[in-house]
PDB file of C-alpha atoms and ligand atoms in Angstrom:
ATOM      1  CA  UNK B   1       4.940 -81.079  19.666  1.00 79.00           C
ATOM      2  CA  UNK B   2       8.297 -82.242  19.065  1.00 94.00           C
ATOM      3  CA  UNK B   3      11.706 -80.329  19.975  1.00 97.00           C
ATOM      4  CA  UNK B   4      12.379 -78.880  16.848  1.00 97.00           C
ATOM      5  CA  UNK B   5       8.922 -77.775  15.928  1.00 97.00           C
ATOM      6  CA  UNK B   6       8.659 -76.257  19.778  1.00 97.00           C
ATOM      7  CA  UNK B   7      12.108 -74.473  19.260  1.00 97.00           C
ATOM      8  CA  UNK B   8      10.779 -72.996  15.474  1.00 97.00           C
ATOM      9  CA  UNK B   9       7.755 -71.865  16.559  1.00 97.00           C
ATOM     10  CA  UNK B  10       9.194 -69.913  19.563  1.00 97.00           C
ATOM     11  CA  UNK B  11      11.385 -68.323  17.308  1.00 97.00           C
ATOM     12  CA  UNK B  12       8.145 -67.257  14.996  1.00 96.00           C
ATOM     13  CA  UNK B  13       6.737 -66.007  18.157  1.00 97.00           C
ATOM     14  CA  UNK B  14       9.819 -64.080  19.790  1.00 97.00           C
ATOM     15  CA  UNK B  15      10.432 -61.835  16.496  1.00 97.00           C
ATOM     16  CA  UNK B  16       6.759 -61.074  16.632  1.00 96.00           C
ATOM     17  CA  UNK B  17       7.225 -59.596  19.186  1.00 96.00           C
ATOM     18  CA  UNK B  18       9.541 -57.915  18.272  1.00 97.00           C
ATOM     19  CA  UNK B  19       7.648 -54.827  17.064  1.00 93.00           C
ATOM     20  CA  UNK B  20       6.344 -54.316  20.518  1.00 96.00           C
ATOM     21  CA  UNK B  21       9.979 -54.033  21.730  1.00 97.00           C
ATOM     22  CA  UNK B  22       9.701 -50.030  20.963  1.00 97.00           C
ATOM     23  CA  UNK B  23      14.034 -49.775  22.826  1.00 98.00           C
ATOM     24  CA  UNK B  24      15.193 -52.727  20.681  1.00 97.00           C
ATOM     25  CA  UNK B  25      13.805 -51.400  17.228  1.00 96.00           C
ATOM     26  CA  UNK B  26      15.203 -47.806  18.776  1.00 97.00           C
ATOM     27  CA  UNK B  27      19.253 -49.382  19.790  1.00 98.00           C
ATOM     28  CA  UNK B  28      19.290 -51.514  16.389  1.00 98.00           C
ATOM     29  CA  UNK B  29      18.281 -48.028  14.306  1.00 97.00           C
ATOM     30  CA  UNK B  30      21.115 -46.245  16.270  1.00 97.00           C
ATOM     31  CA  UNK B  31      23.253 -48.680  15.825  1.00 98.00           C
ATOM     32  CA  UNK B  32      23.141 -49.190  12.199  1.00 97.00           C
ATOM     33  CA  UNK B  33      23.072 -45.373  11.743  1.00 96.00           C
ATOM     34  CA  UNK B  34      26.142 -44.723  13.184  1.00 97.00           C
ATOM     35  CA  UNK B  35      27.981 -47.579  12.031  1.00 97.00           C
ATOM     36  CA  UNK B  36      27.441 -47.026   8.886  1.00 96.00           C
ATOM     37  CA  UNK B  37      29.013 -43.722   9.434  1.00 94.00           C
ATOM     38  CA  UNK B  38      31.728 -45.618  10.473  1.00 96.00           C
ATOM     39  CA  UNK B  39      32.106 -48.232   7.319  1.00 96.00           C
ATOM     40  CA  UNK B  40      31.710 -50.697  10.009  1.00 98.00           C
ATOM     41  CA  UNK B  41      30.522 -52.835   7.015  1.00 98.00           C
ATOM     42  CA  UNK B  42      34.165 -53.107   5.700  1.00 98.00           C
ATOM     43  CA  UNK B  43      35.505 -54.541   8.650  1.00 98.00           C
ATOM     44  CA  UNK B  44      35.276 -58.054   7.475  1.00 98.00           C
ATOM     45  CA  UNK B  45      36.324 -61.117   5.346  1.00 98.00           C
ATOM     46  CA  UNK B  46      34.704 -64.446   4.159  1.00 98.00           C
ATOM     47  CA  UNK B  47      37.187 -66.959   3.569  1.00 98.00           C
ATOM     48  CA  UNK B  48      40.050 -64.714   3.107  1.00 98.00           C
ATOM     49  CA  UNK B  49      38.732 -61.958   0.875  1.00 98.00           C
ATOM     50  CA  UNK B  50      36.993 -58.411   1.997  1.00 98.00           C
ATOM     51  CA  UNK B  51      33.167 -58.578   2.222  1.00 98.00           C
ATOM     52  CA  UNK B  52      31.494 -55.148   2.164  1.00 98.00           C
ATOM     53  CA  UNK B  53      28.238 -56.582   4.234  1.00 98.00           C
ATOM     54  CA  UNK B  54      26.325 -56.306   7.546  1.00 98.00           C
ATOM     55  CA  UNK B  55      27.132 -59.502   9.495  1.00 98.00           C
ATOM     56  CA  UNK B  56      23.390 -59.894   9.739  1.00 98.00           C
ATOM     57  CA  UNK B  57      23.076 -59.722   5.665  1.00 98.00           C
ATOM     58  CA  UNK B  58      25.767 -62.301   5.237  1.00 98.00           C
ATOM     59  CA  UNK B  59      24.004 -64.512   7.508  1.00 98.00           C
ATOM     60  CA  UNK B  60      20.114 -63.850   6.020  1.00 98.00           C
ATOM     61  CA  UNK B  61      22.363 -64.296   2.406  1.00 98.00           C
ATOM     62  CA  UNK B  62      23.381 -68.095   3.552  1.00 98.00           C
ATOM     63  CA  UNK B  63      19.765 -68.522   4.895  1.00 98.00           C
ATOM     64  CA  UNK B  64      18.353 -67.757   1.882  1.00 98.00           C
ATOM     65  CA  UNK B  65      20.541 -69.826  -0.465  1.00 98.00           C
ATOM     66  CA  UNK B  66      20.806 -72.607   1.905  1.00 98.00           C
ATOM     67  CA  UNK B  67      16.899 -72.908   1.700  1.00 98.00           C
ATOM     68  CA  UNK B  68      16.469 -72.264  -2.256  1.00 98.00           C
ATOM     69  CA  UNK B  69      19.715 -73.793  -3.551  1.00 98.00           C
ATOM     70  CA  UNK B  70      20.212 -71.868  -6.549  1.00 98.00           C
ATOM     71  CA  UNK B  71      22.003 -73.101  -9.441  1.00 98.00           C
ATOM     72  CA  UNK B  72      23.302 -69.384 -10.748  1.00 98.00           C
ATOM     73  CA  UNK B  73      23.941 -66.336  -8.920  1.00 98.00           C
ATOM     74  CA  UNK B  74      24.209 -63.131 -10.524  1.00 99.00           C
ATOM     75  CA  UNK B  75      26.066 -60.778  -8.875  1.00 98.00           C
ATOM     76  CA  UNK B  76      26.478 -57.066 -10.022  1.00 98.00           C
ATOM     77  CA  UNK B  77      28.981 -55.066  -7.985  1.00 98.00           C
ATOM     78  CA  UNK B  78      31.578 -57.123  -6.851  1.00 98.00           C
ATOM     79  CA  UNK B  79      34.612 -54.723  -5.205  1.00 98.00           C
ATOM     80  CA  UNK B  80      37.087 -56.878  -3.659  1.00 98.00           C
ATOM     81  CA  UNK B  81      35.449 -60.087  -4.120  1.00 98.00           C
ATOM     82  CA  UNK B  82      34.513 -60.824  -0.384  1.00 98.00           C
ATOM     83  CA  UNK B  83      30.333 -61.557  -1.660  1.00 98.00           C
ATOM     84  CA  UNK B  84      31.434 -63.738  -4.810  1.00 98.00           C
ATOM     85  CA  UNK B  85      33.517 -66.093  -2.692  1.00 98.00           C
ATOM     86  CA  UNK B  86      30.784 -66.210  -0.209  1.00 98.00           C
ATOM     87  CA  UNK B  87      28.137 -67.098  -2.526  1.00 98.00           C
ATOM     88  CA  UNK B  88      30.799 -69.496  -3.987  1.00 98.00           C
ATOM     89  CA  UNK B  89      31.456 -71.156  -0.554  1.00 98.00           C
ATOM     90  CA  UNK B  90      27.797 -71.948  -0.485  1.00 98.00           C
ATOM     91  CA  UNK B  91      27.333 -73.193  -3.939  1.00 98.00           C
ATOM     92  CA  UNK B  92      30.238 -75.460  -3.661  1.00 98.00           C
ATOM     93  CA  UNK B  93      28.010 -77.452  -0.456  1.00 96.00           C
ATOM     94  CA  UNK B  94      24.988 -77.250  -2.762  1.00 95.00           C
ATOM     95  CA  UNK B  95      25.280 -77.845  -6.013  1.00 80.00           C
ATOM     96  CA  UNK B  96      28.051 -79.938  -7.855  1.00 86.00           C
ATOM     97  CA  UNK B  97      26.985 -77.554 -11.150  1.00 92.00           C
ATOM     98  CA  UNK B  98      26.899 -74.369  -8.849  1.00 97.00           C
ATOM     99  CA  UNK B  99      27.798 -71.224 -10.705  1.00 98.00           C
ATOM    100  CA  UNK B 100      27.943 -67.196  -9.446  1.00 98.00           C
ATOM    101  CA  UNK B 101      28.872 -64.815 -11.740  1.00 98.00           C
ATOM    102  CA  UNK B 102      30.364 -61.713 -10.816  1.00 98.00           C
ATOM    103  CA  UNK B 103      29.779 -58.521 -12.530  1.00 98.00           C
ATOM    104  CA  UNK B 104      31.981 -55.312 -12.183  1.00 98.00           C
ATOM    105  CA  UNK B 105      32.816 -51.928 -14.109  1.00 98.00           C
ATOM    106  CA  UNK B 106      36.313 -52.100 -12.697  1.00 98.00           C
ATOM    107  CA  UNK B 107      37.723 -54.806 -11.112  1.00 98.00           C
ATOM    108  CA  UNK B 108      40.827 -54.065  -9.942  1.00 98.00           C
ATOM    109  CA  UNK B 109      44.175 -56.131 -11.014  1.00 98.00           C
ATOM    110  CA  UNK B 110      44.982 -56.908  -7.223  1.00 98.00           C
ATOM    111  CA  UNK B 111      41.459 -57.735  -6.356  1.00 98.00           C
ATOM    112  CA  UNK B 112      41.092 -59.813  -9.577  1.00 98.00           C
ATOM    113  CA  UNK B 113      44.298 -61.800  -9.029  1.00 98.00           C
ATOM    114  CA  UNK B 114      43.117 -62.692  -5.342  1.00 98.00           C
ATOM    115  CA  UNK B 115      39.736 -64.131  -6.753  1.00 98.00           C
ATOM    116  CA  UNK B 116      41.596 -65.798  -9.380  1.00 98.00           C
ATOM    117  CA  UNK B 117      43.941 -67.457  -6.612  1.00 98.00           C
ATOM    118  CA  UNK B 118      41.088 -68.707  -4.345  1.00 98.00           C
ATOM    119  CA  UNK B 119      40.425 -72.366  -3.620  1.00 98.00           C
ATOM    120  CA  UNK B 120      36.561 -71.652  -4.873  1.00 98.00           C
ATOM    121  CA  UNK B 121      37.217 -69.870  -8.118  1.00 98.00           C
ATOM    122  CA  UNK B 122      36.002 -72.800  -9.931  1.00 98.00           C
ATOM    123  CA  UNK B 123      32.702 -71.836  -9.036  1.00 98.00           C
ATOM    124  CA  UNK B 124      32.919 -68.250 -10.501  1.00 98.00           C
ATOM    125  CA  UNK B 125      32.553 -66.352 -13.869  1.00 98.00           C
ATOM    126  CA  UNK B 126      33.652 -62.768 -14.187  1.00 98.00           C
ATOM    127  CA  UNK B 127      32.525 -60.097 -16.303  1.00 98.00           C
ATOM    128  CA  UNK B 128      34.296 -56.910 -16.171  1.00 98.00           C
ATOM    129  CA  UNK B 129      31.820 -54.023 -17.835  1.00 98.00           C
ATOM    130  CA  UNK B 130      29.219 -52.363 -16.507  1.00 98.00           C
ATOM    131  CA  UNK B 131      25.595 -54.561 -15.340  1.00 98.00           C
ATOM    132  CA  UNK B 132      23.898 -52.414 -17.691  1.00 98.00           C
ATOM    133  CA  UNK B 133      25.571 -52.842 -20.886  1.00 98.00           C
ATOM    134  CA  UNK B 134      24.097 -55.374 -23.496  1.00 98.00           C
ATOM    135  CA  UNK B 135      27.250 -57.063 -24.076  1.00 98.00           C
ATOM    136  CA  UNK B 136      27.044 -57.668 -20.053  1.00 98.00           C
ATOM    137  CA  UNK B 137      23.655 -59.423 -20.380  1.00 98.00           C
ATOM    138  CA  UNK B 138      24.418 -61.181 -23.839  1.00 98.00           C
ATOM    139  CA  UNK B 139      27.136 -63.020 -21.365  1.00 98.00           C
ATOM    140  CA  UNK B 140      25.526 -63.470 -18.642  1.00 98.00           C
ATOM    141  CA  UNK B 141      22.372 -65.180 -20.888  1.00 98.00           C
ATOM    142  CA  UNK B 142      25.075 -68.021 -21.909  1.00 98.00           C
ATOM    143  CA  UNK B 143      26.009 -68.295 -18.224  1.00 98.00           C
ATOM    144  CA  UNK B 144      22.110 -68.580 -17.380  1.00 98.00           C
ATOM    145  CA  UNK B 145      22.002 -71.230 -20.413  1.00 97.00           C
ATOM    146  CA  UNK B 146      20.623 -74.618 -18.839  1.00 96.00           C
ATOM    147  CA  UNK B 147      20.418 -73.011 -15.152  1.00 97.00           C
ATOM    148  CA  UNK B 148      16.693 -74.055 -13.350  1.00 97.00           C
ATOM    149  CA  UNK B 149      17.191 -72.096  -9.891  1.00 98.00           C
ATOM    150  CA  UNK B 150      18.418 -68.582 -10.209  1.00 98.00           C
ATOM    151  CA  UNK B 151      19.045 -65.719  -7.821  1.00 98.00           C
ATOM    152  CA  UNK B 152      20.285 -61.848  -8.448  1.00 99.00           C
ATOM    153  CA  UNK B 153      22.332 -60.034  -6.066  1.00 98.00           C
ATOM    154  CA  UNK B 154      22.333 -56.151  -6.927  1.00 98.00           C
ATOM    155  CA  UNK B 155      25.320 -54.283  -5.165  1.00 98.00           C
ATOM    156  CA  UNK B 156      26.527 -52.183  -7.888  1.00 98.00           C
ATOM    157  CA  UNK B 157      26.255 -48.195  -8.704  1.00 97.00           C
ATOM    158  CA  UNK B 158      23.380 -47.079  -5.997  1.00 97.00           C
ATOM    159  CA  UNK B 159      21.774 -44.529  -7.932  1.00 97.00           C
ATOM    160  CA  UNK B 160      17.241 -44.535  -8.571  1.00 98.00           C
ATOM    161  CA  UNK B 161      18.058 -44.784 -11.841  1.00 98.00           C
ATOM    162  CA  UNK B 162      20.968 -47.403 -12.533  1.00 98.00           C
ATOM    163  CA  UNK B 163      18.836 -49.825  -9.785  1.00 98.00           C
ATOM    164  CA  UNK B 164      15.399 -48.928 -12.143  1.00 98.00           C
ATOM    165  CA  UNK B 165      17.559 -50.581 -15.165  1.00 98.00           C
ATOM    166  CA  UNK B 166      19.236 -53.371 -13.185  1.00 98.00           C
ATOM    167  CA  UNK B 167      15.702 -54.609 -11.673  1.00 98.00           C
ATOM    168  CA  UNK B 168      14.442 -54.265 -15.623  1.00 98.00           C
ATOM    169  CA  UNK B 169      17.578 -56.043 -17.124  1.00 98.00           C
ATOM    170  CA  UNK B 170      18.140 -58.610 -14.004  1.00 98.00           C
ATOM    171  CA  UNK B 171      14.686 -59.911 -12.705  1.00 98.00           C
ATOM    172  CA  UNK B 172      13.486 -61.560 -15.363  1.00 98.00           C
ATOM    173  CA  UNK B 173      16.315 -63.983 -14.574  1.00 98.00           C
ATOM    174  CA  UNK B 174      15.060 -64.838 -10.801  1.00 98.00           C
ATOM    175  CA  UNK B 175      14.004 -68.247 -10.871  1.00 98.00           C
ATOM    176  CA  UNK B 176      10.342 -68.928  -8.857  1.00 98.00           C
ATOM    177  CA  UNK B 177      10.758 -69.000  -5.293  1.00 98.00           C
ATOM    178  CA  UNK B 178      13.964 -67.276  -5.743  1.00 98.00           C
ATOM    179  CA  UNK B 179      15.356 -64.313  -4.705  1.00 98.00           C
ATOM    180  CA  UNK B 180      16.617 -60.719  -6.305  1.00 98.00           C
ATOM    181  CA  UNK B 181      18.751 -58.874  -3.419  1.00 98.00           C
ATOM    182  CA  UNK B 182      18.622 -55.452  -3.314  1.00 98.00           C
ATOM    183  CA  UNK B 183      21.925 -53.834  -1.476  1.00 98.00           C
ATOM    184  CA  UNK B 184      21.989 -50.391   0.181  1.00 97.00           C
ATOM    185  CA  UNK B 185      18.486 -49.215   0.484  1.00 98.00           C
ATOM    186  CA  UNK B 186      19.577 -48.080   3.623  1.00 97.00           C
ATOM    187  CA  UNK B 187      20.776 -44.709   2.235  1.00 95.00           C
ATOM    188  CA  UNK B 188      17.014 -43.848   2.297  1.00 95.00           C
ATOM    189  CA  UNK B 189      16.778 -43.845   5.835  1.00 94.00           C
ATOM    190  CA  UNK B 190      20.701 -41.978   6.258  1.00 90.00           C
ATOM    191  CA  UNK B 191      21.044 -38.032   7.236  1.00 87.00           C
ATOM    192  CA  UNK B 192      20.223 -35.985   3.107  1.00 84.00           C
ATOM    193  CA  UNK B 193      24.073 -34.890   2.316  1.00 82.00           C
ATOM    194  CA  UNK B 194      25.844 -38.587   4.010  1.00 85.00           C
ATOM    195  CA  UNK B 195      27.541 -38.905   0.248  1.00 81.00           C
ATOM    196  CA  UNK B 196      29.456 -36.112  -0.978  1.00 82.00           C
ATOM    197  CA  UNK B 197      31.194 -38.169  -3.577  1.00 88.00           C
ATOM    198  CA  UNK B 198      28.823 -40.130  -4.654  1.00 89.00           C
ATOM    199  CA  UNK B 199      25.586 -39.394  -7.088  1.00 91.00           C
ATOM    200  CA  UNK B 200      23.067 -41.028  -4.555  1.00 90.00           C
ATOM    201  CA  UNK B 201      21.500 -40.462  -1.400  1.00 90.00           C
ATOM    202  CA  UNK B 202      17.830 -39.500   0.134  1.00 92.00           C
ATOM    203  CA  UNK B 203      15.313 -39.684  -2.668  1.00 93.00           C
ATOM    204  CA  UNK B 204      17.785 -41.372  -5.525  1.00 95.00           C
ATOM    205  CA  UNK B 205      18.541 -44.674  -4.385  1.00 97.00           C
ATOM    206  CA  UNK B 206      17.790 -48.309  -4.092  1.00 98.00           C
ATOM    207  CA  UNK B 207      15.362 -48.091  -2.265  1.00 97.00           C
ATOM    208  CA  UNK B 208      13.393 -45.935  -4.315  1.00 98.00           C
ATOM    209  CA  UNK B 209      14.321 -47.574  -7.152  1.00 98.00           C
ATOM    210  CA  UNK B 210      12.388 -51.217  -5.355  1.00 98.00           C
ATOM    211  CA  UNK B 211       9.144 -48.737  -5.268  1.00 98.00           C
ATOM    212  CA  UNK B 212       9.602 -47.600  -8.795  1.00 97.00           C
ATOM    213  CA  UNK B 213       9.409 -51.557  -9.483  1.00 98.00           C
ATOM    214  CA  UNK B 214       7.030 -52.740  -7.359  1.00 98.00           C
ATOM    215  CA  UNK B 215       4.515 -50.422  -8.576  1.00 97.00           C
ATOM    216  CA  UNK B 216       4.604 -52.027 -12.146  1.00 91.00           C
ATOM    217  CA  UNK B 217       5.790 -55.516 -11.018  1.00 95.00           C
ATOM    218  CA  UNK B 218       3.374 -58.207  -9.479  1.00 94.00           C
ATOM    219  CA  UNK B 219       5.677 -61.234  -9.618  1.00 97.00           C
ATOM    220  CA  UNK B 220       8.116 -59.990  -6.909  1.00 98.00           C
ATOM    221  CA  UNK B 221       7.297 -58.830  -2.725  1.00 98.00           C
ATOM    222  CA  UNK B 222       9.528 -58.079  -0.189  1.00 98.00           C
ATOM    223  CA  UNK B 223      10.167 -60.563   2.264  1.00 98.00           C
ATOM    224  CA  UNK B 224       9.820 -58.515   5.489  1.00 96.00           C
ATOM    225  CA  UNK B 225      10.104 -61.712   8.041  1.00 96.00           C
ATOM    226  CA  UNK B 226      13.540 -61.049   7.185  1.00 97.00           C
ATOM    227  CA  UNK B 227      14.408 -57.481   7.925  1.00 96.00           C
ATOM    228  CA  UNK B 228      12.025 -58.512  11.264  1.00 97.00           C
ATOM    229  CA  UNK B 229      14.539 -60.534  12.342  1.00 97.00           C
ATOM    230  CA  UNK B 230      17.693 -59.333  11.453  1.00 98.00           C
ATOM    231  CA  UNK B 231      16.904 -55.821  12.750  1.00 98.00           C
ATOM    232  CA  UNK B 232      20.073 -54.872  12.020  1.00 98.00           C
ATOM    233  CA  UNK B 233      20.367 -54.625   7.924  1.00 98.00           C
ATOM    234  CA  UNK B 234      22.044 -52.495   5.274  1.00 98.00           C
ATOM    235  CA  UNK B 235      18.918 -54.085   2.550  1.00 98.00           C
ATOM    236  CA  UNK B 236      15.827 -52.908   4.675  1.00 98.00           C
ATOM    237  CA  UNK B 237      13.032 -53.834   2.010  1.00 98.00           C
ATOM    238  CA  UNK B 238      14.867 -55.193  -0.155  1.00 98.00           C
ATOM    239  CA  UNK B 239      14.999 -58.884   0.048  1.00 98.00           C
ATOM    240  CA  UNK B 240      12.485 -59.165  -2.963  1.00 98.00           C
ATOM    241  CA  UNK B 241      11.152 -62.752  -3.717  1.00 98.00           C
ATOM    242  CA  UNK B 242      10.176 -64.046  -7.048  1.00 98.00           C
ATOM    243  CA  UNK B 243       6.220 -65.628  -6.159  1.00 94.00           C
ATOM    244  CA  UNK B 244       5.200 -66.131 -10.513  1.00 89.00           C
TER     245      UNK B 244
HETATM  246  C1  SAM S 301      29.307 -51.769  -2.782  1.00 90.11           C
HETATM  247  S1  SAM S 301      30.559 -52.348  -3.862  1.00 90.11           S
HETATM  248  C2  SAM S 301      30.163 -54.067  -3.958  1.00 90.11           C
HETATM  249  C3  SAM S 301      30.387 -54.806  -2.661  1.00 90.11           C
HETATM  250  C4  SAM S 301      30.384 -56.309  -2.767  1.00 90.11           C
HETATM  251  N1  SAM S 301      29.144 -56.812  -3.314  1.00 90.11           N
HETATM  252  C5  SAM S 301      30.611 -56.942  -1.421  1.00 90.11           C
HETATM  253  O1  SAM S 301      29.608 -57.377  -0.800  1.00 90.11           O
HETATM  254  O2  SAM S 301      31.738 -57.014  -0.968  1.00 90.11           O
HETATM  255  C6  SAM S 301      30.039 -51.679  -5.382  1.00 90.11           C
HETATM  256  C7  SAM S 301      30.799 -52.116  -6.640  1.00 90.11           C
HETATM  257  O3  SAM S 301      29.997 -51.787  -7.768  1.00 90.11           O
HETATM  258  C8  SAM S 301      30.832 -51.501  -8.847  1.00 90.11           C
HETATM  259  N2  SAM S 301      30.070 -50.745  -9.865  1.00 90.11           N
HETATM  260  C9  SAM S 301      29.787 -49.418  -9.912  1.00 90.11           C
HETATM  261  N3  SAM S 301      29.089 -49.126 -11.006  1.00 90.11           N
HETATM  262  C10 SAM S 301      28.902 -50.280 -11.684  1.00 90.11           C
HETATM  263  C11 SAM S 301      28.251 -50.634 -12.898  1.00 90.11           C
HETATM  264  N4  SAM S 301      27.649 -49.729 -13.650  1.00 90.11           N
HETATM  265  N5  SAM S 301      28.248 -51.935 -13.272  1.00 90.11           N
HETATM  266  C12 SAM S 301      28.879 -52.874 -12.509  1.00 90.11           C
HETATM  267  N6  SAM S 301      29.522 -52.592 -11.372  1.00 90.11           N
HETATM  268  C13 SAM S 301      29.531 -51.324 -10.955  1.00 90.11           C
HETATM  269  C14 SAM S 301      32.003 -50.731  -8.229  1.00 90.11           C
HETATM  270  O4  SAM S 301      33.131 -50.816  -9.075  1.00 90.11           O
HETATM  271  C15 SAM S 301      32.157 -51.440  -6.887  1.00 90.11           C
HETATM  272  O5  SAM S 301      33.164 -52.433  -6.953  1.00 90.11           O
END
């Protein structure tokens, strides 16, 4: 077997295992618990603007596109732009037609102006209104007009029933052997009571909203080879993938 083949299948073999490792599974749980206690997910930037992600999702994120080379993204939730300019950054080595549109209830003058500044917002559309509203998806069908490989990013309001309507509204975009992100079913697994501000948590959240989907959906599955590897990840079971 040749090097690279050798060096692949190793890999295959060494996140197997994996889920014998009983201490690793154990530390990377911990970890992401009480990080995310922390908001150690805002510590970083991609290319100059805040990106509210796991290290480990922005990595599987550029795996992903890198290997199905989508022609649209569709972003919902979009804070401080940090995601858009990453998916941007990607297109822009892709695609010369490369598109991600970015869609947010309130997007912020500051935040807006510093997207509008960037060296890659040639690449992006922006819709300010919520993901929901049928003016939203009126302009985001234009956008879609002509595209052949699209992928959905959901990061907007957490709650079971927002996520139900997104996955409704949003999937039907996801191009074949594309993929619909799903952000934040971690709060599933958090301590009931971690949001005291905010109308989701245990029981009301992405996560159950992917159940609530998957039960009447047959065209999308989790991809769990990649919450195997990443171990550490704020989307556990919720790296859907369109398979009809
Ligand atoms: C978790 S942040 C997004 C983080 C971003 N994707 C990133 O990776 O940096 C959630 C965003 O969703 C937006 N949001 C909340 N409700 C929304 C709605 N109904 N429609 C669109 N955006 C919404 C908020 O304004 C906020 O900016």
């Amino acid at each position: 077997m040749d090097d690279t083949k050798v060096f692949l299948q190793e890999r295959i073999e060494r996140i197997n295992n994996y889920q014998h490792n009983k201490t690793l599974k154990e530390r990377a749980d911990h970890f992401l618990l009480e990080s995310l206690k922390e908001k150690y997910s805002y510590n970083f930037d991609w290319l100059g603007l805040p990106i509210i992600q796991y290290p480990q999702d922005i990595v599987a994120l550029q795996e992903i596109i890198w290997m199905t080379k989508p022609d649209l993204i569709i972003e919902t939730g979009i804070a401080r732009g940090g995601s858009l300019i990453l998916y941007a950054s990607l297109l822009e080595m892709i695609h010369n037609n490369g598109v991600v549109v970015g869609i947010d209830v309130d997007i912020r003058r500051h935040n807006r102006e510093r997207i509008i500044n960037h060296p890659l917002f040639h690449r992006i559309r922006l819709i300010e209104n919520s993901s929901i509203e049928e003016d939203t998806l009126a302009a985001v069908r234009n956008i879609a007009e002509g595209k052949t490989r699209i992928m959905v990013s959901l990061d907007s309001n957490h709650t079971h029933e927002h996520v139900v309507k997104e996955l409704q509204l949003y999937s039907p975009f996801v191009s074949k052997g594309c993929y619909c992100v799903v952000f934040d079913t971690i709060i599933e697994k958090m301590e009931a009571g971690s949001f005291h501000d905010r109308p989701w948590g245990k029981g009301n959240n992405p996560q159950t909203a992917i159940e609530q989907f998957l039960r009447n959906n047959r065209n999308f599955s989790i991809d769990n080879e990649i919450e195997a590897k990443l171990l550490i990840t704020a989307a556990p079971g919720g790296y859907l993938v369109r398979h009809q």
